[in-house]
Amino acid sequence: MHDVLVVGAGPAGSRLARRLAERGLDVLAFEQGTVGEPLACSGHVSTDIWEFTPEGARERLLQNTIRGARFHPEGFDGEAHRFHRDEQISAVIDRVALDRELAEAARQAGAAVRENHTVVGLTERRDHVELTVRGPDGLTHHRGRLVAGCDGPNSRVRTETGLPDPEELLHGVLGFSDEPDHEAFVDVHLTVPRFFAWRIPRGEAGVEYGLATPPGAAVNECFGEFTDAYDVEPDRRCSGLIPIGPPSTVTSGRVFLVGDAAGHNKPFTGGGILYGMTAADCAAETIEPSDPATLADYERAWRAELAGDIRMGHLVRAGYSAPGPLQHTLMGLFEGEIGVHMDRPTTLFSREQLRAMLPRL
Ligand SMILES: Cc1cc2nc3c(=O)[nH]c(=O)nc-3n(C[C@H](O)[C@H](O)[C@H](O)COP(=O)(O)OP(=O)(O)OC[C@H]3O[C@@H](n4cnc5c(N)ncnc54)[C@H](O)[C@@H]3O)c2cc1C
């Protein structure tokens, strides 16, 4: 019997597997495909990412450094509001390579990570959980004292366990054009229903155009209008789901969810790489396989770490649907140099932000 079975080797699953293995626990992780594939993510993250990656990863993963954003509240004809810092705010990274680095770090720490193994069934028993897994050699069964569902927005573990879904699932679309762009600003267009469209310069890797919308919105039409306005025809398109708003609970008797499966995402950007890995660390620090009651400690720990910023993130997102003139006024208040942390919207009211705004008041 394994201490912890991890389902999914994305950032959340690999981080969790690594940290648990570092504690000396017996960890087995299953990934349904090849780690990192297929790509469905911008890989635009705060510089905190380097606290979670192995030594030297920055040189291998970094595509471009970002110092600010231009917000376009009324589309291309409107005035753009610039938010910036003198130093780097965020990084554009090779997301496929990130997942590979994290999975390799988990293996180095002693966790077993099996690719091409899909979890197709889960049964919770009194003293263990059994997973049914489809791999190259057919169906196999595995027992763990605990199971971690790190299997993304459409989590099978969540469904099999009967845990509630995140509040909302957005539909994200990406496309790429090849011309190198090393500019240090991303563009954010508040021109799609209840979310935004973006342009990200990815250095030598080209330029990414993307957007996300709630279900029901005509995502492909919105994407076509957006890229037409830039006069580009991006290729290598891909898409994925983005959960917004974690459910009321992400734990059951011996099962817990981490990352997108648990809605550990920023409601105002959809970003979940760092929230998922932060929650994975909370789990690795609190759970005890011999005592499933410790899952309650994990639930408390991740909420203490992330819930305040998620609440504030919902408020920021509500601003995307505000009338254009109100958006202009609100952005005008904060425009210019900023002290806000990209993952922590609660820092809108921090001393750093006040200090950055003081010269303009
Ligand atoms: C268009 C788009 C752009 C985005 N841009 C950003 C961004 O710039 N920055 C950011 O921080 N976030 C971004 N995100 C969100 C980010 O991709 C996710 O938050 C992040 O991938 C979550 O990591 P995870 O490990 O929880 O889930 P995932 O990365 O989805 O990993 C889950 C893993 O589980 C595997 N799996 C699923 N089911 C099974 C099964 N039954 N058995 C075995 N394995 C299984 C999957 O193959 C996958 O590898 C974006 C998302 C989208 C859709």
Coordinates of N, CA, C and O in Angstrom, one line a residue, residues 6-142:
V6 N -1.1 10.0 -6.4 CA -1.3 11.3 -7.0 C -1.9 11.1 -8.4 O -1.2 10.4 -9.2
V7 N -3.0 11.7 -8.7 CA -3.6 11.6 -10.0 C -3.3 12.9 -10.8 O -3.8 14.0 -10.4
G8 N -2.5 12.8 -11.8 CA -2.1 14.0 -12.6 C -0.8 14.6 -12.3 O -0.5 14.8 -11.1
A9 N 0.1 14.7 -13.3 CA 1.4 15.2 -13.1 C 1.6 16.6 -13.8 O 2.5 16.8 -14.6
G10 N 0.6 17.5 -13.5 CA 0.8 18.9 -13.9 C 1.6 19.6 -12.8 O 2.2 18.9 -11.9
P11 N 1.6 20.9 -12.8 CA 2.4 21.6 -11.7 C 2.0 21.2 -10.3 O 2.8 21.0 -9.4
A12 N 0.6 21.1 -10.1 CA 0.2 20.8 -8.7 C 0.6 19.4 -8.3 O 1.1 19.2 -7.2
G13 N 0.3 18.4 -9.2 CA 0.6 17.0 -8.9 C 2.1 16.8 -8.7 O 2.5 16.1 -7.7
S14 N 2.9 17.3 -9.6 CA 4.4 17.1 -9.5 C 4.9 17.8 -8.2 O 5.8 17.2 -7.6
R15 N 4.5 19.0 -8.0 CA 5.0 19.7 -6.8 C 4.6 18.9 -5.5 O 5.4 18.7 -4.6
L16 N 3.3 18.4 -5.5 CA 2.9 17.6 -4.3 C 3.7 16.4 -4.2 O 4.2 16.0 -3.1
A17 N 3.9 15.6 -5.3 CA 4.6 14.4 -5.2 C 6.1 14.6 -4.7 O 6.6 13.9 -3.9
R18 N 6.7 15.7 -5.2 CA 8.0 16.0 -4.8 C 8.1 16.3 -3.3 O 8.9 15.7 -2.6
R19 N 7.2 17.2 -2.8 CA 7.3 17.6 -1.4 C 7.0 16.4 -0.5 O 7.6 16.3 0.6
L20 N 6.0 15.5 -0.9 CA 5.7 14.4 0.0 C 6.9 13.4 0.0 O 7.2 12.8 1.0
A21 N 7.5 13.2 -1.2 CA 8.6 12.3 -1.3 C 9.8 12.8 -0.5 O 10.5 12.0 0.2
E22 N 10.0 14.1 -0.5 CA 11.0 14.7 0.3 C 10.8 14.4 1.8 O 11.8 14.4 2.6
R23 N 9.6 14.2 2.2 CA 9.3 13.9 3.6 C 9.5 12.4 3.9 O 9.3 11.9 5.0
G24 N 9.9 11.7 2.9 CA 10.1 10.2 3.0 C 8.9 9.3 2.8 O 9.0 8.1 3.1
L25 N 7.8 9.9 2.3 CA 6.6 9.1 2.1 C 6.7 8.4 0.7 O 7.5 8.8 -0.2
D26 N 5.9 7.3 0.7 CA 5.9 6.4 -0.5 C 4.8 7.0 -1.5 O 3.6 7.0 -1.1
V27 N 5.3 7.6 -2.6 CA 4.3 8.3 -3.5 C 4.4 7.8 -4.9 O 5.4 7.6 -5.4
L28 N 3.2 7.5 -5.4 CA 3.1 7.0 -6.8 C 2.1 8.0 -7.5 O 1.0 8.2 -7.1
A29 N 2.6 8.5 -8.7 CA 1.8 9.5 -9.4 C 1.5 8.9 -10.8 O 2.3 8.3 -11.4
F30 N 0.3 9.2 -11.3 CA -0.2 8.7 -12.6 C -0.4 9.9 -13.5 O -1.2 10.8 -13.1
E31 N 0.1 9.9 -14.7 CA -0.2 11.0 -15.7 C -0.8 10.3 -16.9 O -0.2 9.4 -17.5
Q32 N -1.9 10.8 -17.4 CA -2.6 10.1 -18.5 C -1.9 10.1 -19.8 O -2.0 9.2 -20.6
G33 N -1.1 11.2 -20.0 CA -0.4 11.3 -21.3 C 1.1 11.4 -21.0 O 1.7 10.8 -20.1
T34 N 1.8 12.3 -21.9 CA 3.2 12.6 -21.6 C 3.2 13.9 -20.8 O 2.4 14.8 -21.1
V35 N 4.0 14.0 -19.8 CA 4.1 15.2 -19.0 C 4.2 16.5 -19.8 O 5.0 16.5 -20.7
G36 N 3.3 17.4 -19.5 CA 3.4 18.7 -20.2 C 2.6 18.9 -21.4 O 2.4 20.0 -21.9
E37 N 2.1 17.8 -22.0 CA 1.4 17.8 -23.3 C 0.0 17.4 -23.1 O -0.3 16.5 -22.3
P38 N -1.0 17.9 -23.9 CA -0.8 19.0 -24.8 C -0.8 20.3 -24.1 O -1.3 20.5 -23.0
L39 N -0.1 21.3 -24.7 CA -0.1 22.6 -24.2 C -1.4 23.3 -24.2 O -2.1 23.3 -25.2
A40 N -1.8 23.9 -23.1 CA -3.1 24.7 -23.1 C -2.9 25.8 -22.0 O -3.7 25.9 -21.1
C41 N -1.8 26.6 -22.1 CA -1.5 27.5 -21.0 C -0.5 28.5 -21.6 O 0.3 28.2 -22.3
S42 N -0.7 29.8 -21.1 CA 0.3 30.9 -21.5 C 1.6 30.8 -20.8 O 2.6 31.3 -21.3
G43 N 1.6 30.2 -19.6 CA 2.9 30.2 -18.9 C 3.4 31.6 -18.5 O 4.6 31.9 -18.6
H44 N 2.4 32.5 -18.2 CA 2.8 33.8 -17.7 C 2.6 33.8 -16.2 O 1.5 33.7 -15.7
V45 N 3.7 33.9 -15.5 CA 3.7 33.7 -14.0 C 4.5 34.8 -13.3 O 5.4 35.4 -13.9
S46 N 4.2 35.0 -12.1 CA 5.0 36.0 -11.3 C 6.4 35.4 -11.1 O 6.6 34.1 -11.2
T47 N 7.4 36.2 -10.7 CA 8.7 35.7 -10.5 C 8.8 34.8 -9.3 O 9.9 34.1 -9.1
D48 N 7.8 34.6 -8.5 CA 7.8 33.6 -7.4 C 8.0 32.2 -8.0 O 8.3 31.3 -7.2
I49 N 7.7 32.0 -9.3 CA 7.9 30.7 -9.9 C 9.2 30.1 -9.5 O 9.3 28.8 -9.3
W50 N 10.3 30.9 -9.5 CA 11.6 30.3 -9.3 C 11.8 29.7 -7.9 O 12.8 29.0 -7.6
E51 N 10.9 30.1 -7.0 CA 10.9 29.4 -5.6 C 10.4 28.0 -5.7 O 10.6 27.2 -4.7
F52 N 9.8 27.6 -6.8 CA 9.2 26.3 -6.9 C 10.0 25.4 -7.9 O 9.6 24.2 -8.0
T53 N 10.9 25.9 -8.6 CA 11.6 25.1 -9.6 C 13.0 24.7 -9.2 O 13.6 25.3 -8.3
P54 N 13.5 23.7 -9.8 CA 14.9 23.2 -9.5 C 15.9 24.2 -9.9 O 15.6 25.1 -10.7
E55 N 17.1 24.1 -9.3 CA 18.2 25.0 -9.6 C 18.5 25.1 -11.1 O 18.4 24.1 -11.8
G56 N 18.7 26.3 -11.6 CA 19.0 26.5 -13.0 C 17.9 26.5 -13.9 O 18.0 26.7 -15.1
A57 N 16.7 26.4 -13.4 CA 15.5 26.3 -14.3 C 15.2 27.6 -15.0 O 14.7 27.6 -16.1
R58 N 15.6 28.7 -14.3 CA 15.3 30.0 -15.0 C 15.9 30.1 -16.4 O 15.3 30.5 -17.3
E59 N 17.2 29.7 -16.4 CA 17.9 29.8 -17.7 C 17.2 28.9 -18.8 O 17.2 29.2 -20.0
R60 N 16.7 27.8 -18.3 CA 16.1 26.8 -19.3 C 14.7 27.2 -19.7 O 14.3 26.8 -20.8
L61 N 14.0 27.8 -18.8 CA 12.5 28.0 -19.1 C 12.1 29.4 -19.6 O 11.1 29.6 -20.2
L62 N 12.9 30.4 -19.2 CA 12.5 31.8 -19.4 C 12.5 32.2 -20.9 O 13.5 32.0 -21.6
Q63 N 11.4 32.7 -21.4 CA 11.3 33.2 -22.7 C 11.3 34.7 -22.8 O 11.9 35.3 -23.7
N64 N 10.7 35.4 -21.8 CA 10.7 36.9 -21.8 C 10.4 37.4 -20.4 O 9.8 36.7 -19.6
T65 N 10.9 38.6 -20.1 CA 10.6 39.2 -18.8 C 9.6 40.3 -19.0 O 9.7 41.1 -20.0
I66 N 8.7 40.5 -18.1 CA 7.6 41.5 -18.2 C 7.7 42.5 -17.1 O 7.9 42.1 -15.9
R67 N 7.6 43.8 -17.4 CA 7.6 44.8 -16.4 C 6.3 45.5 -16.2 O 6.1 46.4 -15.4
G68 N 5.3 45.2 -17.1 CA 4.1 46.0 -17.0 C 3.0 45.5 -18.0 O 3.2 44.6 -18.7
A69 N 1.8 46.2 -17.8 CA 0.7 45.8 -18.7 C 0.0 47.1 -19.2 O 0.0 48.1 -18.5
R70 N -0.5 47.0 -20.4 CA -1.3 48.0 -21.0 C -2.7 47.5 -21.0 O -3.0 46.5 -21.6
F71 N -3.6 48.2 -20.3 CA -5.0 47.8 -20.2 C -5.8 48.6 -21.2 O -5.7 49.8 -21.2
H72 N -6.6 47.9 -22.0 CA -7.4 48.6 -23.1 C -8.9 48.4 -22.7 O -9.5 47.4 -23.1
P73 N -9.5 49.3 -22.0 CA -10.8 49.1 -21.5 C -11.9 49.2 -22.6 O -12.9 48.5 -22.5
E74 N -11.6 49.9 -23.6 CA -12.7 50.0 -24.6 C -12.2 49.6 -26.0 O -12.5 50.1 -27.0
G75 N -11.3 48.6 -26.0 CA -10.8 48.1 -27.3 C -9.8 49.0 -27.9 O -9.2 49.8 -27.2
F76 N -9.6 48.8 -29.2 CA -8.5 49.5 -29.8 C -8.6 51.0 -30.0 O -7.6 51.6 -30.1
D77 N -9.8 51.5 -30.0 CA -9.9 52.9 -30.2 C -9.8 53.7 -28.9 O -9.6 54.9 -28.8
G78 N -9.9 52.9 -27.8 CA -9.8 53.6 -26.5 C -8.4 53.8 -26.0 O -7.5 53.3 -26.6
E79 N -8.3 54.6 -25.0 CA -7.0 54.9 -24.4 C -6.5 53.7 -23.6 O -7.3 53.1 -22.9
A80 N -5.3 53.4 -23.7 CA -4.7 52.3 -22.9 C -4.1 52.9 -21.6 O -3.5 53.9 -21.6
H81 N -4.4 52.1 -20.5 CA -3.8 52.5 -19.2 C -2.6 51.7 -18.9 O -2.6 50.4 -19.0
R82 N -1.5 52.3 -18.6 CA -0.2 51.6 -18.4 C 0.0 51.4 -16.9 O 0.0 52.3 -16.1
F83 N 0.4 50.1 -16.5 CA 0.8 49.8 -15.1 C 2.1 49.2 -15.2 O 2.4 48.3 -16.0
H84 N 3.1 49.6 -14.4 CA 4.4 49.1 -14.6 C 5.3 49.2 -13.4 O 4.9 49.9 -12.4
R85 N 6.4 48.6 -13.4 CA 7.4 48.7 -12.4 C 8.8 48.9 -13.1 O 8.9 48.5 -14.2
D86 N 9.7 49.3 -12.3 CA 11.1 49.5 -12.9 C 11.7 48.1 -13.0 O 12.4 47.8 -14.0
E87 N 11.4 47.2 -12.0 CA 12.0 45.9 -12.1 C 11.0 44.9 -12.7 O 9.8 45.2 -12.9
Q88 N 11.5 43.7 -12.9 CA 10.6 42.6 -13.5 C 9.5 42.3 -12.6 O 9.6 42.1 -11.4
I89 N 8.3 42.2 -13.2 CA 7.1 41.7 -12.4 C 6.8 40.3 -12.6 O 6.5 39.5 -11.7
S90 N 7.0 39.8 -13.9 CA 6.5 38.5 -14.2 C 7.4 37.9 -15.3 O 8.2 38.6 -15.9
A91 N 7.2 36.6 -15.5 CA 8.0 35.9 -16.5 C 7.1 35.1 -17.5 O 6.1 34.6 -17.1
V92 N 7.5 35.1 -18.7 CA 6.9 34.3 -19.7 C 7.8 33.1 -19.9 O 8.9 33.2 -20.2
I93 N 7.2 31.9 -19.6 CA 8.0 30.7 -19.6 C 7.5 29.6 -20.5 O 6.4 29.6 -20.9
D94 N 8.4 28.7 -20.8 CA 8.1 27.5 -21.6 C 7.3 26.6 -20.7 O 7.9 25.9 -19.8
R95 N 6.0 26.5 -20.9 CA 5.1 25.8 -20.0 C 5.3 24.3 -20.1 O 5.3 23.6 -19.1
V96 N 5.5 23.8 -21.3 CA 5.7 22.3 -21.4 C 7.0 21.9 -20.7 O 7.0 20.9 -19.9
A97 N 8.0 22.7 -20.8 CA 9.3 22.4 -20.2 C 9.2 22.6 -18.6 O 9.8 21.8 -17.9
L98 N 8.3 23.5 -18.2 CA 8.1 23.6 -16.7 C 7.6 22.3 -16.2 O 8.1 21.8 -15.2
D99 N 6.5 21.8 -16.8 CA 6.0 20.5 -16.3 C 7.0 19.4 -16.2 O 7.0 18.6 -15.3
R100 N 7.8 19.4 -17.3 CA 8.9 18.3 -17.3 C 9.9 18.5 -16.1 O 10.3 17.6 -15.5
E101 N 10.3 19.8 -15.9 CA 11.2 20.1 -14.8 C 10.6 19.6 -13.5 O 11.3 19.0 -12.6
L102 N 9.3 19.9 -13.3 CA 8.7 19.7 -12.0 C 8.5 18.1 -11.8 O 8.7 17.6 -10.7
A103 N 8.2 17.4 -12.9 CA 8.0 16.0 -12.8 C 9.4 15.3 -12.5 O 9.5 14.4 -11.7
E104 N 10.4 15.8 -13.2 CA 11.7 15.3 -12.9 C 12.2 15.5 -11.5 O 12.8 14.6 -10.8
A105 N 11.8 16.7 -11.0 CA 12.2 17.0 -9.6 C 11.5 16.0 -8.6 O 12.0 15.6 -7.6
A106 N 10.2 15.7 -9.0 CA 9.5 14.7 -8.1 C 10.2 13.4 -8.2 O 10.3 12.7 -7.1
R107 N 10.6 13.0 -9.4 CA 11.3 11.7 -9.5 C 12.6 11.7 -8.7 O 12.9 10.7 -8.0
Q108 N 13.3 12.8 -8.8 CA 14.6 12.9 -8.1 C 14.4 12.8 -6.6 O 15.3 12.3 -5.9
A109 N 13.3 13.3 -6.1 CA 13.0 13.3 -4.7 C 12.6 11.9 -4.2 O 12.4 11.6 -3.0
G110 N 12.3 11.0 -5.2 CA 11.9 9.6 -4.8 C 10.5 9.2 -5.2 O 10.1 8.0 -4.9
A111 N 9.7 10.1 -5.8 CA 8.4 9.7 -6.2 C 8.4 8.9 -7.5 O 9.3 9.2 -8.3
A112 N 7.5 8.0 -7.7 CA 7.4 7.3 -9.0 C 6.3 8.1 -9.8 O 5.2 8.3 -9.3
V113 N 6.7 8.5 -11.0 CA 5.7 9.2 -11.9 C 5.5 8.3 -13.1 O 6.5 8.1 -13.9
R114 N 4.3 7.7 -13.3 CA 4.1 6.9 -14.5 C 3.3 7.6 -15.5 O 2.1 7.9 -15.3
E115 N 3.9 7.8 -16.7 CA 3.2 8.5 -17.8 C 2.4 7.5 -18.5 O 2.6 6.2 -18.4
N116 N 1.5 7.9 -19.4 CA 0.6 7.1 -20.1 C -0.2 6.1 -19.3 O -0.5 5.0 -19.6
H117 N -0.6 6.6 -18.1 CA -1.4 5.8 -17.2 C -2.6 6.7 -16.8 O -2.5 7.7 -16.1
T118 N -3.8 6.3 -17.2 CA -5.0 7.1 -16.9 C -5.8 6.4 -15.8 O -6.2 5.2 -15.8
V119 N -6.1 7.2 -14.8 CA -7.0 6.7 -13.7 C -8.4 6.7 -14.2 O -9.0 7.7 -14.6
V120 N -9.0 5.5 -14.1 CA -10.4 5.4 -14.7 C -11.4 5.0 -13.6 O -12.6 5.0 -13.9
G121 N -11.0 4.8 -12.4 CA -11.9 4.4 -11.3 C -11.3 4.7 -10.0 O -10.1 4.6 -9.8
L122 N -12.2 5.0 -9.0 CA -11.7 5.2 -7.6 C -12.8 4.7 -6.7 O -14.0 5.0 -6.8
T123 N -12.3 3.9 -5.7 CA -13.2 3.5 -4.6 C -12.6 3.8 -3.3 O -11.5 3.4 -3.0
E124 N -13.4 4.5 -2.5 CA -12.9 4.9 -1.1 C -13.3 3.8 -0.2 O -14.5 3.4 -0.1
R125 N -12.4 3.2 0.5 CA -12.7 2.2 1.5 C -12.4 2.7 2.9 O -11.9 3.8 3.1
R126 N -12.7 1.9 4.0 CA -12.6 2.4 5.3 C -11.1 2.8 5.6 O -10.8 3.9 6.2
D127 N -10.1 2.0 5.2 CA -8.7 2.2 5.5 C -7.8 2.5 4.3 O -6.6 2.5 4.5
H128 N -8.4 2.6 3.2 CA -7.5 2.9 2.0 C -8.4 3.4 0.8 O -9.7 3.3 0.9
V129 N -7.8 3.8 -0.3 CA -8.5 4.1 -1.5 C -7.9 3.3 -2.6 O -6.7 3.1 -2.7
E130 N -8.8 2.7 -3.4 CA -8.3 1.9 -4.6 C -8.5 2.7 -5.9 O -9.6 3.2 -6.1
L131 N -7.4 2.7 -6.7 CA -7.6 3.3 -8.0 C -7.5 2.3 -9.1 O -6.7 1.3 -9.0
T132 N -8.3 2.4 -10.1 CA -8.2 1.6 -11.3 C -7.5 2.4 -12.3 O -8.0 3.5 -12.6
V133 N -6.5 1.8 -12.9 CA -5.6 2.6 -13.9 C -5.5 1.9 -15.2 O -5.2 0.7 -15.2
R134 N -5.7 2.6 -16.3 CA -5.5 2.0 -17.6 C -4.1 2.5 -18.1 O -3.9 3.6 -18.3
G135 N -3.2 1.5 -18.3 CA -1.9 1.8 -18.9 C -1.6 1.0 -20.1 O -2.5 0.2 -20.6
P136 N -0.4 1.0 -20.6 CA 0.0 0.3 -21.8 C -0.2 -1.2 -21.6 O -0.5 -1.9 -22.6
D137 N -0.2 -1.7 -20.4 CA -0.4 -3.2 -20.2 C -1.8 -3.5 -19.7 O -2.0 -4.6 -19.1
G138 N -2.7 -2.6 -19.9 CA -4.1 -2.9 -19.5 C -4.4 -2.3 -18.2 O -3.8 -1.4 -17.7
L139 N -5.5 -2.9 -17.5 CA -6.0 -2.3 -16.3 C -5.2 -2.8 -15.1 O -4.9 -4.0 -15.0
T140 N -4.8 -1.9 -14.2 CA -4.2 -2.3 -12.9 C -4.9 -1.7 -11.8 O -5.6 -0.7 -12.0
H141 N -4.7 -2.2 -10.6 CA -5.3 -1.6 -9.4 C -4.3 -1.3 -8.3 O -3.3 -2.0 -8.2
H142 N -4.5 -0.1 -7.7 CA -3.4 0.4 -6.8 C -4.1 0.9 -5.5 O -5.1 1.5 -5.6

